Short mmCIF file of C-alpha atoms (C1' of nucleotides) in Angstrom, two decimals:
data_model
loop_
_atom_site.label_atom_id
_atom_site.label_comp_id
_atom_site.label_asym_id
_atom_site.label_seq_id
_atom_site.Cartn_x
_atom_site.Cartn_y
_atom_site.Cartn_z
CA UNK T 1 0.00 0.00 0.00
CA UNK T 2 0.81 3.42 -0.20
CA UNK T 3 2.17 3.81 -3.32
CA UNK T 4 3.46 6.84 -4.99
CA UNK T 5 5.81 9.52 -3.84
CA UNK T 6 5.15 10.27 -0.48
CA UNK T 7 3.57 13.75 0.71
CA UNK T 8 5.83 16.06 2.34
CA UNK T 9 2.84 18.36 3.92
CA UNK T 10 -0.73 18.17 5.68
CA UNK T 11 -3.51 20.01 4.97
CA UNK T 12 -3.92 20.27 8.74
CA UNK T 13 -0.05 22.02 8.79
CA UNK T 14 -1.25 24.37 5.81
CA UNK T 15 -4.87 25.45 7.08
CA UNK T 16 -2.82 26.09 10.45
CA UNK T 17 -0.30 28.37 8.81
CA UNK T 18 -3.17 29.88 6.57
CA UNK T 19 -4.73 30.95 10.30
CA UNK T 20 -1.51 31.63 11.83
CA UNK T 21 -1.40 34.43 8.38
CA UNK T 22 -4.25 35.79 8.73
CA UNK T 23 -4.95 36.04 12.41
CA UNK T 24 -1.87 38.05 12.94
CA UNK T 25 -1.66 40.29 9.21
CA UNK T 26 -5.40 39.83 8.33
CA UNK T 27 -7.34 37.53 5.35
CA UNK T 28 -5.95 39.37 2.36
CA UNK T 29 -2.12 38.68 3.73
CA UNK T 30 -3.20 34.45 2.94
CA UNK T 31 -2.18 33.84 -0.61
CA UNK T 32 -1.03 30.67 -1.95
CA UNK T 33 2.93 31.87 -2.20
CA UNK T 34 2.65 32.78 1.39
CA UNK T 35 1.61 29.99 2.99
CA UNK T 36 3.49 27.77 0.73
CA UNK T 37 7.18 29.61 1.78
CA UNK T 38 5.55 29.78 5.30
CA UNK T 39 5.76 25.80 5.82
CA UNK T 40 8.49 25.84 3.20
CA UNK T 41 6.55 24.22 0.26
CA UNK T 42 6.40 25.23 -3.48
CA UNK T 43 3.83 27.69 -4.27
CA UNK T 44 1.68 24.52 -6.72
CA UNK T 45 2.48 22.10 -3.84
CA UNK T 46 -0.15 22.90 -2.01
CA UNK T 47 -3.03 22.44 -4.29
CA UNK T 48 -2.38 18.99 -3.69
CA UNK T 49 -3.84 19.68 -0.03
CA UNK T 50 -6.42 21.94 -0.95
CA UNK T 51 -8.64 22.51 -4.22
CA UNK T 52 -8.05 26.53 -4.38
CA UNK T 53 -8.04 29.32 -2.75
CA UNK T 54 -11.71 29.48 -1.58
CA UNK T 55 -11.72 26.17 0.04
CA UNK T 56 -8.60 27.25 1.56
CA UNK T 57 -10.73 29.84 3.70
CA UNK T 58 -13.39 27.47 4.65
CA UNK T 59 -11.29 25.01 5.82
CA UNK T 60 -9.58 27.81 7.83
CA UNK T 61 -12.70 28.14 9.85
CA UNK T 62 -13.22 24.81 10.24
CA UNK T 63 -10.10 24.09 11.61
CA UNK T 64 -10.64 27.27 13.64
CA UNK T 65 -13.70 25.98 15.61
CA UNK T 66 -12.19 22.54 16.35
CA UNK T 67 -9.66 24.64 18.75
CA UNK T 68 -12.75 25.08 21.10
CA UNK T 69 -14.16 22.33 23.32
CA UNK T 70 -17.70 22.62 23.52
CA UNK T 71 -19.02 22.70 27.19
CA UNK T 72 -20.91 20.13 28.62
CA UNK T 73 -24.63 19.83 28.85
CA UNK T 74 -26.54 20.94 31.65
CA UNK T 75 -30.17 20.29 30.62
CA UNK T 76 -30.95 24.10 31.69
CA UNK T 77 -31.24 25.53 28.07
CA UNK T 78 -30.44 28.66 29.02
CA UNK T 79 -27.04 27.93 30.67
CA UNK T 80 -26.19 25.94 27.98
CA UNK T 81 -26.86 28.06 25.06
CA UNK T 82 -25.35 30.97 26.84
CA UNK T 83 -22.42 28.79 27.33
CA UNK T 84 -22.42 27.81 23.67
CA UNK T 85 -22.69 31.17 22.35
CA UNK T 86 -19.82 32.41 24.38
CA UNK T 87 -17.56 29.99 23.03
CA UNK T 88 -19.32 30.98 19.23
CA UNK T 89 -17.62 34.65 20.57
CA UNK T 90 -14.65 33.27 21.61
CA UNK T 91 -13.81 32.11 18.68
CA UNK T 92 -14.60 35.12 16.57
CA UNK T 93 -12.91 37.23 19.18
CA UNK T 94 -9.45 35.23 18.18
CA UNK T 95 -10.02 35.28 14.52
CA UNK T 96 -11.34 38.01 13.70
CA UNK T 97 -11.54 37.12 9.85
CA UNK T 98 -14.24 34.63 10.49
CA UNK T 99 -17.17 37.33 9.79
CA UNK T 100 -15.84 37.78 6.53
CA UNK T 101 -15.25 34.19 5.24
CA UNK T 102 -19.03 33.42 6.74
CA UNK T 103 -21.11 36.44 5.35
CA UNK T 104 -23.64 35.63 3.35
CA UNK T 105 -22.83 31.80 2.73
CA UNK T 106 -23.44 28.87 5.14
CA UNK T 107 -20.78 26.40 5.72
CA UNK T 108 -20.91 22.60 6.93
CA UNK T 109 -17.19 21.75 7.83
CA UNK T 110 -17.51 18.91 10.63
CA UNK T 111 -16.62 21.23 13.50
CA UNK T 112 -19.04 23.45 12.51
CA UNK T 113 -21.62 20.61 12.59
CA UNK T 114 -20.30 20.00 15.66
CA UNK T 115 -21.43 23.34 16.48
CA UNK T 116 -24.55 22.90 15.43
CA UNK T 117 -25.53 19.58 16.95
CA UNK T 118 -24.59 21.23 20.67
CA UNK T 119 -26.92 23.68 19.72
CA UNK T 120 -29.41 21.03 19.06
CA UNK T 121 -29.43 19.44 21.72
CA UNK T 122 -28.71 21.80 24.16
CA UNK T 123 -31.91 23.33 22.88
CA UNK T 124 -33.75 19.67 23.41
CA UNK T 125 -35.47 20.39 26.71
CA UNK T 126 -37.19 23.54 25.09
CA UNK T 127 -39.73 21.36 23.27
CA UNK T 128 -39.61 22.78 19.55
CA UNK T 129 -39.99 21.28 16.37
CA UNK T 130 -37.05 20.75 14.40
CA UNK T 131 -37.10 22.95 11.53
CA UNK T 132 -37.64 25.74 14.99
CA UNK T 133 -34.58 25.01 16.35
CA UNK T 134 -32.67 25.01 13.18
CA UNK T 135 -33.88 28.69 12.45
CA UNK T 136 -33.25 29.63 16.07
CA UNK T 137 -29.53 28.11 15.91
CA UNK T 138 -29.20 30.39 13.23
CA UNK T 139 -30.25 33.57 14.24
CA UNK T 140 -27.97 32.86 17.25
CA UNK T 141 -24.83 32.98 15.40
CA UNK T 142 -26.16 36.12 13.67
CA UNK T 143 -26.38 37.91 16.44
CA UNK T 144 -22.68 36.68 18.51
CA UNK T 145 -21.61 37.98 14.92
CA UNK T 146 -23.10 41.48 14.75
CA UNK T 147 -21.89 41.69 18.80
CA UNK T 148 -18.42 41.14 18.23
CA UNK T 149 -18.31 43.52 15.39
CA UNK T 150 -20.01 45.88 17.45
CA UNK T 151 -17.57 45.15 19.88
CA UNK T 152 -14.64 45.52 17.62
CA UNK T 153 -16.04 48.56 15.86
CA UNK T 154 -16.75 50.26 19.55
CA UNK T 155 -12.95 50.17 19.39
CA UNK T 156 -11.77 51.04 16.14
CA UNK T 157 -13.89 53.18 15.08
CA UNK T 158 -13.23 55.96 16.97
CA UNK T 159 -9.90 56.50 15.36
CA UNK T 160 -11.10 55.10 12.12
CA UNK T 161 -14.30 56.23 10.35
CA UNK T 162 -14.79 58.53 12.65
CA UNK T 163 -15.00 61.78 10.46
CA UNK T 164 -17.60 60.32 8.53
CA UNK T 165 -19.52 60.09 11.27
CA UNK T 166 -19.10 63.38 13.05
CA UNK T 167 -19.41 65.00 9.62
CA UNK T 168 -23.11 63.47 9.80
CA UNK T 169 -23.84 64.51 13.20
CA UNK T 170 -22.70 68.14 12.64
CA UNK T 171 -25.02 68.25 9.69
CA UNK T 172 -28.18 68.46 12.17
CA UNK T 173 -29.83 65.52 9.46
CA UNK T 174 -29.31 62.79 12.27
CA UNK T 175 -30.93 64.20 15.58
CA UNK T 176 -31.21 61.45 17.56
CA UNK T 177 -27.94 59.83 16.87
CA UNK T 178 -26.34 62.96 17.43
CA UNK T 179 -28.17 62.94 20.95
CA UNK T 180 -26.73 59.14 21.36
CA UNK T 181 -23.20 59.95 20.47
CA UNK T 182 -23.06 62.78 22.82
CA UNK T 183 -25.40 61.16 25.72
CA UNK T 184 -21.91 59.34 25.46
CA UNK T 185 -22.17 56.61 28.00
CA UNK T 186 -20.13 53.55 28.50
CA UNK T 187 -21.48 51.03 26.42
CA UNK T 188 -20.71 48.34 29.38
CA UNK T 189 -24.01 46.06 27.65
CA UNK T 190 -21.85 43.12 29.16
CA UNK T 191 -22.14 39.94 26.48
CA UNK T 192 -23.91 37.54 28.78
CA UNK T 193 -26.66 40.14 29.80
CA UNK T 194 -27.78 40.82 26.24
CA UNK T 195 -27.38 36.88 24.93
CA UNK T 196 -29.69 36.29 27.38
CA UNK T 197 -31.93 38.35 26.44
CA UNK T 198 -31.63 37.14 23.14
CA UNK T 199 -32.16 33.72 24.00
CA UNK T 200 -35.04 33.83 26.56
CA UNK T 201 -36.98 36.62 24.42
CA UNK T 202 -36.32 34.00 21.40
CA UNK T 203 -36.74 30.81 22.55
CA UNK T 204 -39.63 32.26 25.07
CA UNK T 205 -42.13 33.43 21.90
CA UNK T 206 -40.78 30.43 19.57
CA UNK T 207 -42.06 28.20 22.29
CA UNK T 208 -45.50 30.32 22.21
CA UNK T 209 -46.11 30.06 18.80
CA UNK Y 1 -15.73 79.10 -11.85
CA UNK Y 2 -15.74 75.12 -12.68
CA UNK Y 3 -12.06 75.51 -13.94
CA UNK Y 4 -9.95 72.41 -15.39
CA UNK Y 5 -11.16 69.98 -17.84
CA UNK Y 6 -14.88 69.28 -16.96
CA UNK Y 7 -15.79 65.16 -15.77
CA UNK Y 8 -17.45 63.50 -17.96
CA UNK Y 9 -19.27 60.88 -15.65
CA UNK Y 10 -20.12 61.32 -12.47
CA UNK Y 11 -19.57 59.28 -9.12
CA UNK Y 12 -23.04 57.86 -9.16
CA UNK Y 13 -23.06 56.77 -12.82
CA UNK Y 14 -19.74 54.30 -11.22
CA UNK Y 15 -21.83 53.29 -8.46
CA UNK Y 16 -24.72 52.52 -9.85
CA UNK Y 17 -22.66 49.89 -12.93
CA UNK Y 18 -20.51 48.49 -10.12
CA UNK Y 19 -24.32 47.64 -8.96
CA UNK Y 20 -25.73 46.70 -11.73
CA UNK Y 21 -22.65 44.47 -12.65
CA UNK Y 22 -22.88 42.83 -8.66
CA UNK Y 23 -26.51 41.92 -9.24
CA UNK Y 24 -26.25 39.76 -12.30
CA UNK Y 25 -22.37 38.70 -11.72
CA UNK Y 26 -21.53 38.54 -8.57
CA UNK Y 27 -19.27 40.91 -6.12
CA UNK Y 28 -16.02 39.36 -7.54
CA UNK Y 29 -16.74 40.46 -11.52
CA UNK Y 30 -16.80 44.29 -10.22
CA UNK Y 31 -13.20 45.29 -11.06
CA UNK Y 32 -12.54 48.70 -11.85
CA UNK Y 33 -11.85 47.74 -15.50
CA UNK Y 34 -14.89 45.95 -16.01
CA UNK Y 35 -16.77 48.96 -14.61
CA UNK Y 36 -14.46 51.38 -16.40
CA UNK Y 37 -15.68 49.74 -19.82
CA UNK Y 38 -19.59 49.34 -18.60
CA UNK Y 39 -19.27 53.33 -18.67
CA UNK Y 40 -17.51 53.67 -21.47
CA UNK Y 41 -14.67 54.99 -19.41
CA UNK Y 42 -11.19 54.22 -19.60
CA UNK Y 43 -9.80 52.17 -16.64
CA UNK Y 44 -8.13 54.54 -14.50
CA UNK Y 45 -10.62 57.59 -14.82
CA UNK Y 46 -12.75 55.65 -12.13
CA UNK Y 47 -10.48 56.78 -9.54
CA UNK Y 48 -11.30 60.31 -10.50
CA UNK Y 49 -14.69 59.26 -8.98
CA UNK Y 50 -13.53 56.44 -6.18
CA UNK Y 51 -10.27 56.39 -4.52
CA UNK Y 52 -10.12 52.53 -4.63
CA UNK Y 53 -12.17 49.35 -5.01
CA UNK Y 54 -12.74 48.77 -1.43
CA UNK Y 55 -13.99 52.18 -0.82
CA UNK Y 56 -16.18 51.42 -4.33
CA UNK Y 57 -17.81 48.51 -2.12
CA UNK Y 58 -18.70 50.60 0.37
CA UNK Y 59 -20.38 53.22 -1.90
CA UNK Y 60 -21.65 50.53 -3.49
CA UNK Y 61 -23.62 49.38 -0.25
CA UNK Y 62 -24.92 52.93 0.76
CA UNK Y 63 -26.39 53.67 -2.76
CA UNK Y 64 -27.88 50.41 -2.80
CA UNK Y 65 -29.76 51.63 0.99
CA UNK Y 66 -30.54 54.82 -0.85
CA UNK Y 67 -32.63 52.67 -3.03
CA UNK Y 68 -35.41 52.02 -0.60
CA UNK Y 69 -37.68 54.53 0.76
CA UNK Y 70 -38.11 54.22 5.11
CA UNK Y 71 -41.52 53.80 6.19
CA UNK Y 72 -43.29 56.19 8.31
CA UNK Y 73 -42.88 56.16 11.98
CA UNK Y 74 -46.70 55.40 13.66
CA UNK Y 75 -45.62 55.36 17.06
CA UNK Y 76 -46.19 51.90 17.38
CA UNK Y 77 -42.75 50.38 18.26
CA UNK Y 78 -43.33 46.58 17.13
CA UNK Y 79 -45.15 47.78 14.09
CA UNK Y 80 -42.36 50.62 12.93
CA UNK Y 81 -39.43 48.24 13.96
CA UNK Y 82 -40.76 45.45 11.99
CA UNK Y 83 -41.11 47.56 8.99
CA UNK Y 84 -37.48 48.87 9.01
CA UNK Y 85 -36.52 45.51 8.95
CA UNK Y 86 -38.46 44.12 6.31
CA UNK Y 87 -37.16 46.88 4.25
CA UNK Y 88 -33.55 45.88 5.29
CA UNK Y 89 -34.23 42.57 4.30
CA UNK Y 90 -35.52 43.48 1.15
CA UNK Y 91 -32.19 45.69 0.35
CA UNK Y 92 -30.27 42.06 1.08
CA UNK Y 93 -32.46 40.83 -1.03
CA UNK Y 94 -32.42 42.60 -3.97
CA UNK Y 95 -28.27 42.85 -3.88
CA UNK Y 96 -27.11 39.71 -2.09
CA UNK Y 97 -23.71 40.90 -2.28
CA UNK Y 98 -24.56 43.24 1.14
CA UNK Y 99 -23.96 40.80 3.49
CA UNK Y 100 -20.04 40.10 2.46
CA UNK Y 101 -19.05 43.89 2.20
CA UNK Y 102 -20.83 44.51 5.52
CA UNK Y 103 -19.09 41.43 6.98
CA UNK Y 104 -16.83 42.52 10.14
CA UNK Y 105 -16.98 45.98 9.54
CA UNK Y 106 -19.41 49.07 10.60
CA UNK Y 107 -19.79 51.59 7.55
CA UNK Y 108 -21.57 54.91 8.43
CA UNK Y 109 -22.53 56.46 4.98
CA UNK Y 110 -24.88 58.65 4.62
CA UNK Y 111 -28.26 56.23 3.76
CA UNK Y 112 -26.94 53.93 6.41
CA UNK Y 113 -26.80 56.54 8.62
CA UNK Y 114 -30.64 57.17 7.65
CA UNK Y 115 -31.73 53.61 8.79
CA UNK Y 116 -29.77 54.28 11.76
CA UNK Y 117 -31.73 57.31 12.72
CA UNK Y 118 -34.62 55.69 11.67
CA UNK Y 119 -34.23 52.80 13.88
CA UNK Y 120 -33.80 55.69 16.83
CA UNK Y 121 -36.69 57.00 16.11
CA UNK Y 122 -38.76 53.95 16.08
CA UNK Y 123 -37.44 52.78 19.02
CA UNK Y 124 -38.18 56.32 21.27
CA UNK Y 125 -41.57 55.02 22.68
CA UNK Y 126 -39.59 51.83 24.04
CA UNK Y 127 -37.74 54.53 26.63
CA UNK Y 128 -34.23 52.77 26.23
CA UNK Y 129 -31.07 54.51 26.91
CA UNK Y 130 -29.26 55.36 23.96
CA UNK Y 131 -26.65 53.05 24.09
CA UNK Y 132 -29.11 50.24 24.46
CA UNK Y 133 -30.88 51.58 21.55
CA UNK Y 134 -27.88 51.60 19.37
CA UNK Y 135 -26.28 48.13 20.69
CA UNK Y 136 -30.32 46.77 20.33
CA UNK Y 137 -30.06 48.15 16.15
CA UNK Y 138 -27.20 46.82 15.39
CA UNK Y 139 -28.38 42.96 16.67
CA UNK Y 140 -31.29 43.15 14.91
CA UNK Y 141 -29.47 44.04 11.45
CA UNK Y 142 -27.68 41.14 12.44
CA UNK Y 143 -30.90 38.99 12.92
CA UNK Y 144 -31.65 40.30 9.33
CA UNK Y 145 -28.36 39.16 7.89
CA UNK Y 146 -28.49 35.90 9.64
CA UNK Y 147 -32.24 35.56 8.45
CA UNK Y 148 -31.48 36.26 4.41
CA UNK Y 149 -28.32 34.48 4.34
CA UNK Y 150 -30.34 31.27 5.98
CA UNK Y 151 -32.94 31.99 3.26
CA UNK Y 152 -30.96 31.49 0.63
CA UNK Y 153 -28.97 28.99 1.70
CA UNK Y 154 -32.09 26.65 1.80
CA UNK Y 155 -32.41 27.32 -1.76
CA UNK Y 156 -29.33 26.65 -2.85
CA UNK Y 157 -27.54 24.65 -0.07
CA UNK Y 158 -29.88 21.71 -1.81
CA UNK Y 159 -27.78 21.60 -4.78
CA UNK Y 160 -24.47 23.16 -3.40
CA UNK Y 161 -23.11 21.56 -0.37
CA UNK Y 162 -25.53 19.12 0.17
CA UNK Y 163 -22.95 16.18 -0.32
CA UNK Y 164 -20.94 17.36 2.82
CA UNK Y 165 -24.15 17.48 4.97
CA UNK Y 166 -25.14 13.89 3.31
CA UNK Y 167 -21.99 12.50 4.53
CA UNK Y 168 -21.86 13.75 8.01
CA UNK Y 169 -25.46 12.78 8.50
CA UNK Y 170 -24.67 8.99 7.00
CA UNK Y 171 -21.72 9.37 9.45
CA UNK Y 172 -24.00 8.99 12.80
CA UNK Y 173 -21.72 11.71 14.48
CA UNK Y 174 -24.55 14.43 14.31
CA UNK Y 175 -27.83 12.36 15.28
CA UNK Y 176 -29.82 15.43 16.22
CA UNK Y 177 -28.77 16.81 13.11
CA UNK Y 178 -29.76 13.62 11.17
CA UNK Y 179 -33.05 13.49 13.29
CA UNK Y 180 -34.05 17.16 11.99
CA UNK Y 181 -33.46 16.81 8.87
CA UNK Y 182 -34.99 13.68 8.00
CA UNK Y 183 -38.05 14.81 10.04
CA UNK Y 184 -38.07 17.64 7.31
CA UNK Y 185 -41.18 19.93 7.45
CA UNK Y 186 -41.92 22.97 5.68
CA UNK Y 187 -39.18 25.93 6.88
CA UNK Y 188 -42.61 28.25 6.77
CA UNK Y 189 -41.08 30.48 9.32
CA UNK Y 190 -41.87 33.40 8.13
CA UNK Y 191 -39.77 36.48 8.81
CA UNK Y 192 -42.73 38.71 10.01
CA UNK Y 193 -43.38 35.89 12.53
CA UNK Y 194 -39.58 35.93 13.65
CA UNK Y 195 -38.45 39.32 13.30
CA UNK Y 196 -41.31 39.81 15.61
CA UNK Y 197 -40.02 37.39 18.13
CA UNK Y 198 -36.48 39.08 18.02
CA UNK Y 199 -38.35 42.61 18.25
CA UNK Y 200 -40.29 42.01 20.88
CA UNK Y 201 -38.15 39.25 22.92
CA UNK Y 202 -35.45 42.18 22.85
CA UNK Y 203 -37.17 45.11 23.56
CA UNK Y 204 -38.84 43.67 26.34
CA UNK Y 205 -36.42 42.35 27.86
CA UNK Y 206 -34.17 45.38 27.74
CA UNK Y 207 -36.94 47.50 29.11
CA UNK Y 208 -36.92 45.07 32.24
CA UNK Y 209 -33.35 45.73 32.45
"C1'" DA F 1 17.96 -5.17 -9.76
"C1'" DC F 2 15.17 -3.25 -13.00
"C1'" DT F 3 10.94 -1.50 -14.89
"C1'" DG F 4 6.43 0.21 -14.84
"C1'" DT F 5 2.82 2.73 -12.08
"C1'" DT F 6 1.34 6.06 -9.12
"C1'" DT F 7 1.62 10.12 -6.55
"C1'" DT F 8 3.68 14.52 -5.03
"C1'" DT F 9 6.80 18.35 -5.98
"C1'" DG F 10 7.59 22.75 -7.60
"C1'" DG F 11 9.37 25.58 -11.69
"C1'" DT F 12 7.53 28.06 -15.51
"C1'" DA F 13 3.99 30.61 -17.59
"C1'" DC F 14 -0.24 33.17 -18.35
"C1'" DA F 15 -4.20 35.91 -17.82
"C1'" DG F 16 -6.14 39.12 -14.94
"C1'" DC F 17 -6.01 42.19 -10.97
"C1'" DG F 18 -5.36 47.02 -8.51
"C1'" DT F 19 -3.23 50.99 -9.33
"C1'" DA F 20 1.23 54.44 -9.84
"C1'" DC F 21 2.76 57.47 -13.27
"C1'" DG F 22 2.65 60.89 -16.69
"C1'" DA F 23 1.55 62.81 -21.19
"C1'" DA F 24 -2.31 64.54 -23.64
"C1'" DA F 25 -6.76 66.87 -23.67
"C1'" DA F 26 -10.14 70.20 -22.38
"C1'" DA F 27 -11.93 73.72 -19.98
"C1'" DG F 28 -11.66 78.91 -17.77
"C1'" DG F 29 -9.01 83.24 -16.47
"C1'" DG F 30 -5.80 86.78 -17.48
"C1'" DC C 1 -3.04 83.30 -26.82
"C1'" DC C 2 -0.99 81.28 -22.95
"C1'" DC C 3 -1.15 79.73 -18.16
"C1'" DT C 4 -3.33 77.06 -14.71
"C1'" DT C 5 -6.28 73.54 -13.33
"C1'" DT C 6 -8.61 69.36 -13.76
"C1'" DT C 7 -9.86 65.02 -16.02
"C1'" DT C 8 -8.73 61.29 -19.26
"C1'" DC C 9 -6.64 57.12 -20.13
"C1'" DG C 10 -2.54 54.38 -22.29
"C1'" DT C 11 1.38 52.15 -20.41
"C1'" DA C 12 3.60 49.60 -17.02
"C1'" DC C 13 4.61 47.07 -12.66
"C1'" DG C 14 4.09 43.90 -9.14
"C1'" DC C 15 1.09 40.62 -7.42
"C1'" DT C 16 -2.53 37.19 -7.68
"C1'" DG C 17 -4.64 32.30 -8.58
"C1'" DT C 18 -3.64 28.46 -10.93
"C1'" DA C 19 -2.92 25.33 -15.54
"C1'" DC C 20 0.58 22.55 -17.18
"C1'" DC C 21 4.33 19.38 -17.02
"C1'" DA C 22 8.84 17.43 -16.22
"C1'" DA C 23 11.31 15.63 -12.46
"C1'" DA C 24 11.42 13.07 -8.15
"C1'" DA C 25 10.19 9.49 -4.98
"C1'" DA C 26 7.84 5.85 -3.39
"C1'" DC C 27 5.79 0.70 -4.17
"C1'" DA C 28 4.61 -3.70 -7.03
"C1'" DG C 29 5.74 -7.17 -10.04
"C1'" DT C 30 9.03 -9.56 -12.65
#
DNA sequence: ACTGTTTTTGGTACAGCGTACGAAAAAGGG
DNA sequence: CCCTTTTTCGTACGCTGTACCAAAAACAGT
């Protein structure tokens, strides 16, 4: 058995360089050259590990959410999807690329599954149909991903597209964010308080119809 | 006055082919010379109109909002909130490319702006604090995202990726997941019901604090 | 030991990308 | 009529993903 020339790589060692890239220089910083000379491979070498480019980034986030163990069930929903969704932030927190692989597509790499079948089951003692929980899974993720870009934003932003903004709110056409923006106030809307929210308010009207 | 060689397009004629071109193509076929020639423009006048192509996406987003007129405010919270959102959703609709220029990031032109204030204004009655308001807006433009991206990915996810769910299903690894989906059902969610349950769940529950 | 067979390696090459640069063109002001 | 200002766009450069293919490295059978 195992005939042919031997291979000198992994996929595993070039997804893990292909995060190790673009966690610390960003997405666009992953070509193909780059990671190749990063585990020391040929530029074409690696398309024997991976079919192109775009595959490359899915399997990135793949790999990405098999770093995180997934905590145990409790049987009290809320716990446990709290729990869950923390680790969903966790994860985004340390890669922050993740949004933008994700938007607007839905991928089914087995950790992600993985993800999905916690969800499932943490959700279990809730009573709702199927095709319920799916959506609700769902939404979920949507919102730990709008958080942590809030989040992120909250930081950046302020030295960033910041002149956009306070040219709008010195135009008087924006009132009551003007009001907001000056109201100031520490955003301090800790992440467990408002995923609550989210999933009682949810999971709370799913369950009445 | 008006001195120097007069333009001969304009920044919104760019906009509106990089648009046009992301509709029926896809995000990726916008390049600058694919736009230059939709205009009849030479390649590098474009960034006479745009400093660069990611700053094109971005224009390319607000213009899109511009597109849709906001509904008026009643007064009614649930009622107003709903409708922004339904028009949100039909923005994501009608350019599917939203979701991936959006993704990670937190543009502030000037129509985005709009639904911003728009959202503040619908939510006034609610008597939130303004940074509740704000943090409360942005999750439920990340409900709508999750919502439209899950939409479509039931339409196409049958074709597309289908043979990677197949397998992990056959692989007994994801029972609830198997469970679900062979239990099937009609999605028939629809997103008046749950945008209402995100609404109101929300709301509520950051009213109570 | 030699000769296929099979697989991986990585150099070369190509089309297409964003865009820097600069000469030409087209307007108004003096 | 020329000077200044602004826009136009051809040329060019470095970088991208990746198709193609010869060379290399392993095993199987004789």
């Amino acid at each position: 058995m195992a005939r042919g020339r031997p291979p000198a790589f992994t996929r595993s060692q070039v997804v893990t360089a292909a995060i190790r890239v673009a966690d610390s220089e960003g997405l666009e910083a992953v070509t193909m050259r780059r990671i190749a000379s990063e585990i020391g491979a040929g530029a074409m070498s690696l398309y024997t590990y991976v079919p192109d480019r775009e595959h490359l980034a899915d399997l990135m986030v793949d790999a990405a959410a098999g770093e995180f163990a997934l905590p145990e069930i409790t049987g009290d929903w809320r716990a446990d999807l709290l729990a869950l969704l923390t680790v969903q932030r966790e994860l985004m927190r340390a890669h922050p690329w993740i949004p933008s692989v994700l938007a607007g597509r839905q991928l089914a790499g087995v950790n992600l599954l993985r993800f999905l079948e916690h969800g499932l089951r943490a959700l279990e003692p809730a009573g709702l149909p199927g095709v319920t929980r799916m959506t609700l899974l769902g939404l979920f993720t949507g919102f730990v991903t709008a958080y942590v870009t809030g989040e992120r934003a909250g930081r950046t932003d302020a030295r960033d597209g910041a002149e956009q903004i306070a040219a709008a709110v010195t135009s008087g056409q924006f009132p009551l964010l003007a009001a907001v923006l000056a109201e100031g106030g520490d955003p301090d809307l800790d992440f467990a308080r408002i995923a609550d929210w989210v999933i009682t308010g949810l999971v709370d009207r799913a369950a009445a119809g």
